[in-house]
Amino acid sequence: MFNIILFGPPGSGKGTQSERLIATYGLKHLSTGDLLRSEIANKTPLGIEAKSIMDKGQLVPDEVVIGMISSALEANPAAKGFLFDGFPRTTAQSEALDKLLRLKNTEIGVVLALEVSEEELVKRLLNRGLTSGRSDDTNESVIRARITEYKDKTTVVANYYSKYDKVVTLKGEGTVDEIFDSLCSEINKRMSSI
Ligand code: B4P
């Protein structure tokens, strides 16, 4: 089993690259953003609570997203590996993920961190907001709040995995194809060494 974390600020290309990576490597895609948006679309109590938090650009409580990931791991016993997109976003989420993977006798193989300038992030997200119907993409102050949440609470996740020498930082600006090629090259290197 080979498990990957795709890491980076909102708008860095995690969702975009995940689609291609799962098709290439046959991994199960677990995006906490997608799982939360599905709860919102189904108007579940969890979705109603999450929407008000996401609309402010804040992170949903750890116990909620950890519970969702735990259920998703349980629901996919035959997966040949997982691609985590937008998770973990805090140290508590990282620690919980390590424990959950240990129970499955597996671990994170690599953390691929995409670096993109703040102005480019804002431009991409406002542009996506024109067509996505996502309320958190239409307001620049909410987008900036998401970037601040990332700096305050999520950048520490890279430090957590650096301790284990698992983080590779890559340029997240350029064409989608160029970035995909650099992600694949890192994954192939790590996969061939196990
Ligand atoms: P997410 O759904 O994770 O979304 P995101 O970070 O905003 O976007 P992503 O990074 O996937 O977007 P992409 O670059 O692909 O989170 C949304 C919210 O959910 C969070 O704010 C939070 O409230 C909550 N949440 C989710 N997970 C959580 C967790 N673990 N804990 C707590 N709360 C959580 O796409 C952006 C745009 O850029 C697209 O339009 C794309 O076409 C474009 N793009 C991509 N690559 C490009 C490139 N190379 N060049 C130009 N444009 C590009």
JSON list of C-alpha atoms and ligand atoms in Angstrom, two decimals:
[
{"chain": "A", "resi": 1, "resn": "MET", "atom": "CA", "xyz": [0.00, 0.00, 0.00]},
{"chain": "A", "resi": 2, "resn": "PHE", "atom": "CA", "xyz": [1.36, 3.46, -0.90]},
{"chain": "A", "resi": 3, "resn": "ASN", "atom": "CA", "xyz": [-0.29, 6.51, 0.67]},
{"chain": "A", "resi": 4, "resn": "ILE", "atom": "CA", "xyz": [0.22, 10.11, -0.39]},
{"chain": "A", "resi": 5, "resn": "ILE", "atom": "CA", "xyz": [-0.67, 13.46, 1.18]},
{"chain": "A", "resi": 6, "resn": "LEU", "atom": "CA", "xyz": [-1.12, 16.27, -1.32]},
{"chain": "A", "resi": 7, "resn": "PHE", "atom": "CA", "xyz": [-0.40, 19.39, 0.67]},
{"chain": "A", "resi": 8, "resn": "GLY", "atom": "CA", "xyz": [-0.67, 23.12, -0.02]},
{"chain": "A", "resi": 9, "resn": "PRO", "atom": "CA", "xyz": [-2.73, 26.25, 0.51]},
{"chain": "A", "resi": 10, "resn": "PRO", "atom": "CA", "xyz": [-6.29, 26.66, -0.80]},
{"chain": "A", "resi": 11, "resn": "GLY", "atom": "CA", "xyz": [-6.15, 26.99, -4.57]},
{"chain": "A", "resi": 12, "resn": "SER", "atom": "CA", "xyz": [-2.70, 25.43, -4.91]},
{"chain": "A", "resi": 13, "resn": "GLY", "atom": "CA", "xyz": [-3.98, 22.74, -7.27]},
{"chain": "A", "resi": 14, "resn": "LYS", "atom": "CA", "xyz": [-4.61, 19.85, -4.87]},
{"chain": "A", "resi": 15, "resn": "GLY", "atom": "CA", "xyz": [-8.04, 18.98, -6.24]},
{"chain": "A", "resi": 16, "resn": "THR", "atom": "CA", "xyz": [-6.91, 19.48, -9.85]},
{"chain": "A", "resi": 17, "resn": "GLN", "atom": "CA", "xyz": [-3.83, 17.26, -9.53]},
{"chain": "A", "resi": 18, "resn": "SER", "atom": "CA", "xyz": [-5.61, 14.65, -7.39]},
{"chain": "A", "resi": 19, "resn": "GLU", "atom": "CA", "xyz": [-7.98, 13.79, -10.25]},
{"chain": "A", "resi": 20, "resn": "ARG", "atom": "CA", "xyz": [-5.03, 12.93, -12.48]},
{"chain": "A", "resi": 21, "resn": "LEU", "atom": "CA", "xyz": [-2.97, 11.19, -9.81]},
{"chain": "A", "resi": 22, "resn": "ILE", "atom": "CA", "xyz": [-5.73, 8.77, -8.83]},
{"chain": "A", "resi": 23, "resn": "ALA", "atom": "CA", "xyz": [-6.28, 7.88, -12.49]},
{"chain": "A", "resi": 24, "resn": "THR", "atom": "CA", "xyz": [-2.55, 7.18, -12.95]},
{"chain": "A", "resi": 25, "resn": "TYR", "atom": "CA", "xyz": [-1.80, 5.31, -9.72]},
{"chain": "A", "resi": 26, "resn": "GLY", "atom": "CA", "xyz": [-5.17, 3.69, -8.93]},
{"chain": "A", "resi": 27, "resn": "LEU", "atom": "CA", "xyz": [-5.32, 5.23, -5.46]},
{"chain": "A", "resi": 28, "resn": "LYS", "atom": "CA", "xyz": [-8.51, 5.98, -3.54]},
{"chain": "A", "resi": 29, "resn": "HIS", "atom": "CA", "xyz": [-9.03, 9.76, -3.41]},
{"chain": "A", "resi": 30, "resn": "LEU", "atom": "CA", "xyz": [-10.03, 11.10, 0.01]},
{"chain": "A", "resi": 31, "resn": "SER", "atom": "CA", "xyz": [-10.75, 14.84, -0.07]},
{"chain": "A", "resi": 32, "resn": "THR", "atom": "CA", "xyz": [-12.17, 16.24, 3.16]},
{"chain": "A", "resi": 33, "resn": "GLY", "atom": "CA", "xyz": [-13.38, 19.29, 1.20]},
{"chain": "A", "resi": 34, "resn": "ASP", "atom": "CA", "xyz": [-15.39, 17.03, -1.16]},
{"chain": "A", "resi": 35, "resn": "LEU", "atom": "CA", "xyz": [-16.71, 14.93, 1.75]},
{"chain": "A", "resi": 36, "resn": "LEU", "atom": "CA", "xyz": [-17.86, 18.11, 3.54]},
{"chain": "A", "resi": 37, "resn": "ARG", "atom": "CA", "xyz": [-19.47, 19.54, 0.38]},
{"chain": "A", "resi": 38, "resn": "SER", "atom": "CA", "xyz": [-21.36, 16.27, -0.08]},
{"chain": "A", "resi": 39, "resn": "GLU", "atom": "CA", "xyz": [-22.71, 16.57, 3.50]},
{"chain": "A", "resi": 40, "resn": "ILE", "atom": "CA", "xyz": [-23.74, 20.17, 2.69]},
{"chain": "A", "resi": 41, "resn": "ALA", "atom": "CA", "xyz": [-25.48, 19.11, -0.54]},
{"chain": "A", "resi": 42, "resn": "ASN", "atom": "CA", "xyz": [-27.39, 16.42, 1.39]},
{"chain": "A", "resi": 43, "resn": "LYS", "atom": "CA", "xyz": [-28.34, 18.97, 4.09]},
{"chain": "A", "resi": 44, "resn": "THR", "atom": "CA", "xyz": [-27.22, 16.63, 6.90]},
{"chain": "A", "resi": 45, "resn": "PRO", "atom": "CA", "xyz": [-26.79, 18.11, 10.43]},
{"chain": "A", "resi": 46, "resn": "LEU", "atom": "CA", "xyz": [-23.00, 17.83, 9.95]},
{"chain": "A", "resi": 47, "resn": "GLY", "atom": "CA", "xyz": [-23.28, 19.62, 6.58]},
{"chain": "A", "resi": 48, "resn": "ILE", "atom": "CA", "xyz": [-25.39, 22.44, 8.03]},
{"chain": "A", "resi": 49, "resn": "GLU", "atom": "CA", "xyz": [-22.83, 23.00, 10.83]},
{"chain": "A", "resi": 50, "resn": "ALA", "atom": "CA", "xyz": [-19.87, 22.75, 8.40]},
{"chain": "A", "resi": 51, "resn": "LYS", "atom": "CA", "xyz": [-21.34, 25.22, 5.88]},
{"chain": "A", "resi": 52, "resn": "SER", "atom": "CA", "xyz": [-21.46, 28.11, 8.33]},
{"chain": "A", "resi": 53, "resn": "ILE", "atom": "CA", "xyz": [-17.81, 27.48, 9.28]},
{"chain": "A", "resi": 54, "resn": "MET", "atom": "CA", "xyz": [-16.58, 27.03, 5.69]},
{"chain": "A", "resi": 55, "resn": "ASP", "atom": "CA", "xyz": [-18.40, 30.19, 4.57]},
{"chain": "A", "resi": 56, "resn": "LYS", "atom": "CA", "xyz": [-16.24, 32.15, 7.04]},
{"chain": "A", "resi": 57, "resn": "GLY", "atom": "CA", "xyz": [-13.06, 30.57, 5.65]},
{"chain": "A", "resi": 58, "resn": "GLN", "atom": "CA", "xyz": [-12.37, 28.71, 8.88]},
{"chain": "A", "resi": 59, "resn": "LEU", "atom": "CA", "xyz": [-11.42, 25.09, 9.49]},
{"chain": "A", "resi": 60, "resn": "VAL", "atom": "CA", "xyz": [-14.12, 22.60, 10.49]},
{"chain": "A", "resi": 61, "resn": "PRO", "atom": "CA", "xyz": [-13.43, 21.04, 13.97]},
{"chain": "A", "resi": 62, "resn": "ASP", "atom": "CA", "xyz": [-10.82, 18.27, 14.01]},
{"chain": "A", "resi": 63, "resn": "GLU", "atom": "CA", "xyz": [-13.17, 15.63, 15.46]},
{"chain": "A", "resi": 64, "resn": "VAL", "atom": "CA", "xyz": [-15.59, 16.09, 12.54]},
{"chain": "A", "resi": 65, "resn": "VAL", "atom": "CA", "xyz": [-13.01, 15.61, 9.76]},
{"chain": "A", "resi": 66, "resn": "ILE", "atom": "CA", "xyz": [-11.15, 12.85, 11.62]},
{"chain": "A", "resi": 67, "resn": "GLY", "atom": "CA", "xyz": [-14.47, 10.97, 11.99]},
{"chain": "A", "resi": 68, "resn": "MET", "atom": "CA", "xyz": [-15.14, 11.34, 8.25]},
{"chain": "A", "resi": 69, "resn": "ILE", "atom": "CA", "xyz": [-11.67, 10.05, 7.31]},
{"chain": "A", "resi": 70, "resn": "SER", "atom": "CA", "xyz": [-11.93, 7.16, 9.75]},
{"chain": "A", "resi": 71, "resn": "SER", "atom": "CA", "xyz": [-15.24, 6.07, 8.18]},
{"chain": "A", "resi": 72, "resn": "ALA", "atom": "CA", "xyz": [-13.82, 6.44, 4.65]},
{"chain": "A", "resi": 73, "resn": "LEU", "atom": "CA", "xyz": [-10.81, 4.26, 5.51]},
{"chain": "A", "resi": 74, "resn": "GLU", "atom": "CA", "xyz": [-13.14, 1.62, 6.98]},
{"chain": "A", "resi": 75, "resn": "ALA", "atom": "CA", "xyz": [-15.32, 1.74, 3.88]},
{"chain": "A", "resi": 76, "resn": "ASN", "atom": "CA", "xyz": [-12.38, 0.98, 1.55]},
{"chain": "A", "resi": 77, "resn": "PRO", "atom": "CA", "xyz": [-10.63, -2.10, 2.93]},
{"chain": "A", "resi": 78, "resn": "ALA", "atom": "CA", "xyz": [-9.39, -3.23, -0.49]},
{"chain": "A", "resi": 79, "resn": "ALA", "atom": "CA", "xyz": [-7.80, 0.08, -1.57]},
{"chain": "A", "resi": 80, "resn": "LYS", "atom": "CA", "xyz": [-4.25, -0.26, -2.87]},
{"chain": "A", "resi": 81, "resn": "GLY", "atom": "CA", "xyz": [-3.42, 3.10, -1.33]},
{"chain": "A", "resi": 82, "resn": "PHE", "atom": "CA", "xyz": [-4.96, 6.46, -0.47]},
{"chain": "A", "resi": 83, "resn": "LEU", "atom": "CA", "xyz": [-4.43, 9.97, -1.78]},
{"chain": "A", "resi": 84, "resn": "PHE", "atom": "CA", "xyz": [-5.26, 12.43, 1.00]},
{"chain": "A", "resi": 85, "resn": "ASP", "atom": "CA", "xyz": [-6.27, 15.83, -0.42]},
{"chain": "A", "resi": 86, "resn": "GLY", "atom": "CA", "xyz": [-6.85, 18.70, 2.02]},
{"chain": "A", "resi": 87, "resn": "PHE", "atom": "CA", "xyz": [-6.24, 16.41, 5.01]},
{"chain": "A", "resi": 88, "resn": "PRO", "atom": "CA", "xyz": [-4.52, 16.57, 7.47]},
{"chain": "A", "resi": 89, "resn": "ARG", "atom": "CA", "xyz": [-4.79, 20.34, 8.05]},
{"chain": "A", "resi": 90, "resn": "THR", "atom": "CA", "xyz": [-3.72, 20.47, 11.74]},
{"chain": "A", "resi": 91, "resn": "THR", "atom": "CA", "xyz": [-1.23, 18.61, 13.93]},
{"chain": "A", "resi": 92, "resn": "ALA", "atom": "CA", "xyz": [-4.11, 16.84, 15.72]},
{"chain": "A", "resi": 93, "resn": "GLN", "atom": "CA", "xyz": [-5.38, 15.59, 12.34]},
{"chain": "A", "resi": 94, "resn": "SER", "atom": "CA", "xyz": [-1.84, 14.38, 11.44]},
{"chain": "A", "resi": 95, "resn": "GLU", "atom": "CA", "xyz": [-1.52, 12.45, 14.68]},
{"chain": "A", "resi": 96, "resn": "ALA", "atom": "CA", "xyz": [-4.97, 10.91, 14.23]},
{"chain": "A", "resi": 97, "resn": "LEU", "atom": "CA", "xyz": [-4.16, 9.89, 10.65]},
{"chain": "A", "resi": 98, "resn": "ASP", "atom": "CA", "xyz": [-0.92, 8.20, 11.74]},
{"chain": "A", "resi": 99, "resn": "LYS", "atom": "CA", "xyz": [-2.87, 6.17, 14.31]},
{"chain": "A", "resi": 100, "resn": "LEU", "atom": "CA", "xyz": [-5.59, 5.19, 11.82]},
{"chain": "A", "resi": 101, "resn": "LEU", "atom": "CA", "xyz": [-3.00, 4.07, 9.24]},
{"chain": "A", "resi": 102, "resn": "ARG", "atom": "CA", "xyz": [-1.04, 2.13, 11.87]},
{"chain": "A", "resi": 103, "resn": "LEU", "atom": "CA", "xyz": [-4.21, 0.14, 12.60]},
{"chain": "A", "resi": 104, "resn": "LYS", "atom": "CA", "xyz": [-4.15, -0.84, 8.91]},
{"chain": "A", "resi": 105, "resn": "ASN", "atom": "CA", "xyz": [-0.41, -1.70, 9.12]},
{"chain": "A", "resi": 106, "resn": "THR", "atom": "CA", "xyz": [0.46, 1.08, 6.74]},
{"chain": "A", "resi": 107, "resn": "GLU", "atom": "CA", "xyz": [1.81, 4.66, 6.78]},
{"chain": "A", "resi": 108, "resn": "ILE", "atom": "CA", "xyz": [2.27, 7.81, 4.71]},
{"chain": "A", "resi": 109, "resn": "GLY", "atom": "CA", "xyz": [4.80, 7.26, 1.89]},
{"chain": "A", "resi": 110, "resn": "VAL", "atom": "CA", "xyz": [5.29, 10.88, 0.88]},
{"chain": "A", "resi": 111, "resn": "VAL", "atom": "CA", "xyz": [3.90, 14.38, 1.47]},
{"chain": "A", "resi": 112, "resn": "LEU", "atom": "CA", "xyz": [3.91, 16.42, -1.75]},
{"chain": "A", "resi": 113, "resn": "ALA", "atom": "CA", "xyz": [3.71, 20.12, -0.91]},
{"chain": "A", "resi": 114, "resn": "LEU", "atom": "CA", "xyz": [2.68, 22.60, -3.63]},
{"chain": "A", "resi": 115, "resn": "GLU", "atom": "CA", "xyz": [4.01, 26.15, -3.31]},
{"chain": "A", "resi": 116, "resn": "VAL", "atom": "CA", "xyz": [2.05, 29.01, -4.91]},
{"chain": "A", "resi": 117, "resn": "SER", "atom": "CA", "xyz": [2.20, 32.77, -4.25]},
{"chain": "A", "resi": 118, "resn": "GLU", "atom": "CA", "xyz": [-0.70, 34.35, -2.35]},
{"chain": "A", "resi": 119, "resn": "GLU", "atom": "CA", "xyz": [-1.71, 36.62, -5.25]},
{"chain": "A", "resi": 120, "resn": "GLU", "atom": "CA", "xyz": [-1.88, 33.65, -7.64]},
{"chain": "A", "resi": 121, "resn": "LEU", "atom": "CA", "xyz": [-4.01, 31.71, -5.09]},
{"chain": "A", "resi": 122, "resn": "VAL", "atom": "CA", "xyz": [-6.50, 34.57, -4.77]},
{"chain": "A", "resi": 123, "resn": "LYS", "atom": "CA", "xyz": [-6.67, 34.96, -8.56]},
{"chain": "A", "resi": 124, "resn": "ARG", "atom": "CA", "xyz": [-7.32, 31.23, -9.11]},
{"chain": "A", "resi": 125, "resn": "LEU", "atom": "CA", "xyz": [-9.99, 30.97, -6.43]},
{"chain": "A", "resi": 126, "resn": "LEU", "atom": "CA", "xyz": [-11.88, 34.10, -7.53]},
{"chain": "A", "resi": 127, "resn": "ASN", "atom": "CA", "xyz": [-11.76, 32.72, -11.05]},
{"chain": "A", "resi": 128, "resn": "ARG", "atom": "CA", "xyz": [-13.10, 29.33, -9.89]},
{"chain": "A", "resi": 129, "resn": "GLY", "atom": "CA", "xyz": [-15.81, 31.18, -7.95]},
{"chain": "A", "resi": 130, "resn": "LEU", "atom": "CA", "xyz": [-17.22, 32.50, -11.24]},
{"chain": "A", "resi": 131, "resn": "THR", "atom": "CA", "xyz": [-18.38, 29.00, -12.19]},
{"chain": "A", "resi": 132, "resn": "SER", "atom": "CA", "xyz": [-18.01, 26.63, -9.20]},
{"chain": "A", "resi": 133, "resn": "GLY", "atom": "CA", "xyz": [-21.06, 27.74, -7.23]},
{"chain": "A", "resi": 134, "resn": "ARG", "atom": "CA", "xyz": [-18.82, 27.51, -4.13]},
{"chain": "A", "resi": 135, "resn": "SER", "atom": "CA", "xyz": [-19.77, 30.28, -1.72]},
{"chain": "A", "resi": 136, "resn": "ASP", "atom": "CA", "xyz": [-16.25, 30.23, -0.19]},
{"chain": "A", "resi": 137, "resn": "ASP", "atom": "CA", "xyz": [-14.71, 31.11, -3.58]},
{"chain": "A", "resi": 138, "resn": "THR", "atom": "CA", "xyz": [-16.73, 34.24, -4.40]},
{"chain": "A", "resi": 139, "resn": "ASN", "atom": "CA", "xyz": [-15.63, 36.65, -1.68]},
{"chain": "A", "resi": 140, "resn": "GLU", "atom": "CA", "xyz": [-12.02, 37.86, -1.57]},
{"chain": "A", "resi": 141, "resn": "SER", "atom": "CA", "xyz": [-12.04, 38.44, 2.20]},
{"chain": "A", "resi": 142, "resn": "VAL", "atom": "CA", "xyz": [-13.18, 34.82, 2.77]},
{"chain": "A", "resi": 143, "resn": "ILE", "atom": "CA", "xyz": [-10.42, 33.60, 0.44]},
{"chain": "A", "resi": 144, "resn": "ARG", "atom": "CA", "xyz": [-7.84, 35.64, 2.37]},
{"chain": "A", "resi": 145, "resn": "ALA", "atom": "CA", "xyz": [-9.24, 34.24, 5.66]},
{"chain": "A", "resi": 146, "resn": "ARG", "atom": "CA", "xyz": [-8.71, 30.70, 4.30]},
{"chain": "A", "resi": 147, "resn": "ILE", "atom": "CA", "xyz": [-5.11, 31.55, 3.45]},
{"chain": "A", "resi": 148, "resn": "THR", "atom": "CA", "xyz": [-4.60, 32.98, 6.96]},
{"chain": "A", "resi": 149, "resn": "GLU", "atom": "CA", "xyz": [-6.09, 29.78, 8.50]},
{"chain": "A", "resi": 150, "resn": "TYR", "atom": "CA", "xyz": [-3.61, 27.83, 6.37]},
{"chain": "A", "resi": 151, "resn": "LYS", "atom": "CA", "xyz": [-0.65, 29.89, 7.59]},
{"chain": "A", "resi": 152, "resn": "ASP", "atom": "CA", "xyz": [-1.77, 29.77, 11.24]},
{"chain": "A", "resi": 153, "resn": "LYS", "atom": "CA", "xyz": [-2.89, 26.15, 11.54]},
{"chain": "A", "resi": 154, "resn": "THR", "atom": "CA", "xyz": [-1.85, 24.08, 8.53]},
{"chain": "A", "resi": 155, "resn": "THR", "atom": "CA", "xyz": [1.78, 24.99, 7.69]},
{"chain": "A", "resi": 156, "resn": "VAL", "atom": "CA", "xyz": [2.79, 23.14, 10.89]},
{"chain": "A", "resi": 157, "resn": "VAL", "atom": "CA", "xyz": [1.64, 19.90, 9.27]},
{"chain": "A", "resi": 158, "resn": "ALA", "atom": "CA", "xyz": [4.67, 20.07, 6.93]},
{"chain": "A", "resi": 159, "resn": "ASN", "atom": "CA", "xyz": [6.96, 20.38, 9.99]},
{"chain": "A", "resi": 160, "resn": "TYR", "atom": "CA", "xyz": [5.28, 17.33, 11.52]},
{"chain": "A", "resi": 161, "resn": "TYR", "atom": "CA", "xyz": [6.14, 15.15, 8.49]},
{"chain": "A", "resi": 162, "resn": "SER", "atom": "CA", "xyz": [9.59, 16.77, 7.96]},
{"chain": "A", "resi": 163, "resn": "LYS", "atom": "CA", "xyz": [10.67, 15.02, 11.17]},
{"chain": "A", "resi": 164, "resn": "TYR", "atom": "CA", "xyz": [10.20, 11.74, 9.30]},
{"chain": "A", "resi": 165, "resn": "ASP", "atom": "CA", "xyz": [11.88, 13.08, 6.13]},
{"chain": "A", "resi": 166, "resn": "LYS", "atom": "CA", "xyz": [8.68, 12.67, 4.13]},
{"chain": "A", "resi": 167, "resn": "VAL", "atom": "CA", "xyz": [8.06, 16.14, 2.69]},
{"chain": "A", "resi": 168, "resn": "VAL", "atom": "CA", "xyz": [8.92, 17.11, -0.88]},
{"chain": "A", "resi": 169, "resn": "THR", "atom": "CA", "xyz": [8.21, 20.74, -1.83]},
{"chain": "A", "resi": 170, "resn": "LEU", "atom": "CA", "xyz": [7.33, 21.43, -5.46]},
{"chain": "A", "resi": 171, "resn": "LYS", "atom": "CA", "xyz": [6.56, 24.52, -7.51]},
{"chain": "A", "resi": 172, "resn": "GLY", "atom": "CA", "xyz": [2.76, 24.75, -7.87]},
{"chain": "A", "resi": 173, "resn": "GLU", "atom": "CA", "xyz": [2.89, 27.44, -10.59]},
{"chain": "A", "resi": 174, "resn": "GLY", "atom": "CA", "xyz": [3.18, 26.55, -14.24]},
{"chain": "A", "resi": 175, "resn": "THR", "atom": "CA", "xyz": [0.89, 24.48, -16.44]},
{"chain": "A", "resi": 176, "resn": "VAL", "atom": "CA", "xyz": [-1.21, 21.69, -14.93]},
{"chain": "A", "resi": 177, "resn": "ASP", "atom": "CA", "xyz": [0.81, 19.22, -17.09]},
{"chain": "A", "resi": 178, "resn": "GLU", "atom": "CA", "xyz": [4.18, 20.50, -15.86]},
{"chain": "A", "resi": 179, "resn": "ILE", "atom": "CA", "xyz": [3.13, 20.24, -12.22]},
{"chain": "A", "resi": 180, "resn": "PHE", "atom": "CA", "xyz": [1.64, 16.78, -12.77]},
{"chain": "A", "resi": 181, "resn": "ASP", "atom": "CA", "xyz": [4.93, 15.58, -14.30]},
{"chain": "A", "resi": 182, "resn": "SER", "atom": "CA", "xyz": [6.95, 16.82, -11.33]},
{"chain": "A", "resi": 183, "resn": "LEU", "atom": "CA", "xyz": [4.52, 15.14, -8.88]},
{"chain": "A", "resi": 184, "resn": "CYS", "atom": "CA", "xyz": [4.73, 11.85, -10.80]},
{"chain": "A", "resi": 185, "resn": "SER", "atom": "CA", "xyz": [8.50, 11.96, -10.88]},
{"chain": "A", "resi": 186, "resn": "GLU", "atom": "CA", "xyz": [8.64, 12.23, -7.04]},
{"chain": "A", "resi": 187, "resn": "ILE", "atom": "CA", "xyz": [6.04, 9.50, -6.57]},
{"chain": "A", "resi": 188, "resn": "ASN", "atom": "CA", "xyz": [7.85, 7.14, -8.95]},
{"chain": "A", "resi": 189, "resn": "LYS", "atom": "CA", "xyz": [11.15, 7.68, -7.10]},
{"chain": "A", "resi": 190, "resn": "ARG", "atom": "CA", "xyz": [9.55, 6.86, -3.74]},
{"chain": "A", "resi": 191, "resn": "MET", "atom": "CA", "xyz": [7.52, 3.93, -5.04]},
{"chain": "A", "resi": 192, "resn": "SER", "atom": "CA", "xyz": [10.55, 2.31, -6.66]},
{"chain": "A", "resi": 193, "resn": "SER", "atom": "CA", "xyz": [12.49, 2.47, -3.39]},
{"chain": "A", "resi": 194, "resn": "ILE", "atom": "CA", "xyz": [9.95, 0.38, -1.40]},
{"chain": "B", "resi": 1, "resn": "B4P", "atom": "P1", "xyz": [-10.84, 22.22, 0.04]},
{"chain": "B", "resi": 1, "resn": "B4P", "atom": "O1", "xyz": [-11.98, 21.59, -0.61]},
{"chain": "B", "resi": 1, "resn": "B4P", "atom": "O2", "xyz": [-9.73, 21.34, 0.50]},
{"chain": "B", "resi": 1, "resn": "B4P", "atom": "O3", "xyz": [-10.41, 23.23, -1.07]},
{"chain": "B", "resi": 1, "resn": "B4P", "atom": "P2", "xyz": [-9.26, 24.17, -1.41]},
{"chain": "B", "resi": 1, "resn": "B4P", "atom": "O4", "xyz": [-8.10, 24.02, -0.48]},
{"chain": "B", "resi": 1, "resn": "B4P", "atom": "O5", "xyz": [-9.92, 25.50, -1.49]},
{"chain": "B", "resi": 1, "resn": "B4P", "atom": "O6", "xyz": [-8.84, 23.89, -2.91]},
{"chain": "B", "resi": 1, "resn": "B4P", "atom": "P3", "xyz": [-7.83, 23.07, -3.77]},
{"chain": "B", "resi": 1, "resn": "B4P", "atom": "O7", "xyz": [-6.39, 23.37, -3.39]},
{"chain": "B", "resi": 1, "resn": "B4P", "atom": "O8", "xyz": [-8.21, 21.64, -3.82]},
{"chain": "B", "resi": 1, "resn": "B4P", "atom": "O9", "xyz": [-8.21, 23.72, -5.16]},
{"chain": "B", "resi": 1, "resn": "B4P", "atom": "P4", "xyz": [-7.46, 23.57, -6.54]},
{"chain": "B", "resi": 1, "resn": "B4P", "atom": "O10", "xyz": [-6.13, 24.15, -6.23]},
{"chain": "B", "resi": 1, "resn": "B4P", "atom": "O11", "xyz": [-7.51, 22.26, -7.17]},
{"chain": "B", "resi": 1, "resn": "B4P", "atom": "O12", "xyz": [-11.29, 23.08, 1.34]},
{"chain": "B", "resi": 1, "resn": "B4P", "atom": "C1", "xyz": [-12.44, 23.89, 1.40]},
{"chain": "B", "resi": 1, "resn": "B4P", "atom": "C2", "xyz": [-12.84, 24.17, 2.86]},
{"chain": "B", "resi": 1, "resn": "B4P", "atom": "O13", "xyz": [-13.27, 22.94, 3.52]},
{"chain": "B", "resi": 1, "resn": "B4P", "atom": "C3", "xyz": [-11.74, 24.70, 3.79]},
{"chain": "B", "resi": 1, "resn": "B4P", "atom": "O14", "xyz": [-11.61, 26.11, 3.71]},
{"chain": "B", "resi": 1, "resn": "B4P", "atom": "C4", "xyz": [-12.26, 24.24, 5.19]},
{"chain": "B", "resi": 1, "resn": "B4P", "atom": "O15", "xyz": [-13.26, 25.10, 5.69]},
{"chain": "B", "resi": 1, "resn": "B4P", "atom": "C5", "xyz": [-12.91, 22.91, 4.91]},
{"chain": "B", "resi": 1, "resn": "B4P", "atom": "N1", "xyz": [-12.00, 21.76, 5.14]},
{"chain": "B", "resi": 1, "resn": "B4P", "atom": "C6", "xyz": [-11.57, 20.89, 4.17]},
{"chain": "B", "resi": 1, "resn": "B4P", "atom": "N2", "xyz": [-10.74, 19.97, 4.72]},
{"chain": "B", "resi": 1, "resn": "B4P", "atom": "C7", "xyz": [-10.63, 20.28, 6.05]},
{"chain": "B", "resi": 1, "resn": "B4P", "atom": "C8", "xyz": [-9.87, 19.71, 7.12]},
{"chain": "B", "resi": 1, "resn": "B4P", "atom": "N3", "xyz": [-9.07, 18.65, 6.94]},
{"chain": "B", "resi": 1, "resn": "B4P", "atom": "N4", "xyz": [-9.99, 20.26, 8.35]},
{"chain": "B", "resi": 1, "resn": "B4P", "atom": "C9", "xyz": [-10.79, 21.32, 8.56]},
{"chain": "B", "resi": 1, "resn": "B4P", "atom": "N5", "xyz": [-11.53, 21.92, 7.58]},
{"chain": "B", "resi": 1, "resn": "B4P", "atom": "C10", "xyz": [-11.44, 21.40, 6.32]},
{"chain": "B", "resi": 1, "resn": "B4P", "atom": "O16", "xyz": [-8.19, 24.54, -7.52]},
{"chain": "B", "resi": 1, "resn": "B4P", "atom": "C11", "xyz": [-8.21, 25.94, -7.42]},
{"chain": "B", "resi": 1, "resn": "B4P", "atom": "C12", "xyz": [-8.38, 26.57, -8.79]},
{"chain": "B", "resi": 1, "resn": "B4P", "atom": "O17", "xyz": [-7.09, 26.72, -9.37]},
{"chain": "B", "resi": 1, "resn": "B4P", "atom": "C13", "xyz": [-9.22, 25.76, -9.78]},
{"chain": "B", "resi": 1, "resn": "B4P", "atom": "O18", "xyz": [-10.10, 26.63, -10.44]},
{"chain": "B", "resi": 1, "resn": "B4P", "atom": "C14", "xyz": [-8.19, 25.19, -10.76]},
{"chain": "B", "resi": 1, "resn": "B4P", "atom": "O19", "xyz": [-8.70, 25.05, -12.07]},
{"chain": "B", "resi": 1, "resn": "B4P", "atom": "C15", "xyz": [-7.10, 26.25, -10.72]},
{"chain": "B", "resi": 1, "resn": "B4P", "atom": "N6", "xyz": [-5.78, 25.68, -10.98]},
{"chain": "B", "resi": 1, "resn": "B4P", "atom": "C16", "xyz": [-5.29, 24.50, -10.52]},
{"chain": "B", "resi": 1, "resn": "B4P", "atom": "N7", "xyz": [-4.03, 24.30, -10.97]},
{"chain": "B", "resi": 1, "resn": "B4P", "atom": "C17", "xyz": [-3.71, 25.42, -11.73]},
{"chain": "B", "resi": 1, "resn": "B4P", "atom": "C18", "xyz": [-2.55, 25.82, -12.45]},
{"chain": "B", "resi": 1, "resn": "B4P", "atom": "N8", "xyz": [-1.44, 25.07, -12.51]},
{"chain": "B", "resi": 1, "resn": "B4P", "atom": "N9", "xyz": [-2.57, 27.01, -13.09]},
{"chain": "B", "resi": 1, "resn": "B4P", "atom": "C19", "xyz": [-3.68, 27.80, -13.06]},
{"chain": "B", "resi": 1, "resn": "B4P", "atom": "N10", "xyz": [-4.82, 27.47, -12.39]},
{"chain": "B", "resi": 1, "resn": "B4P", "atom": "C20", "xyz": [-4.82, 26.29, -11.73]}
]
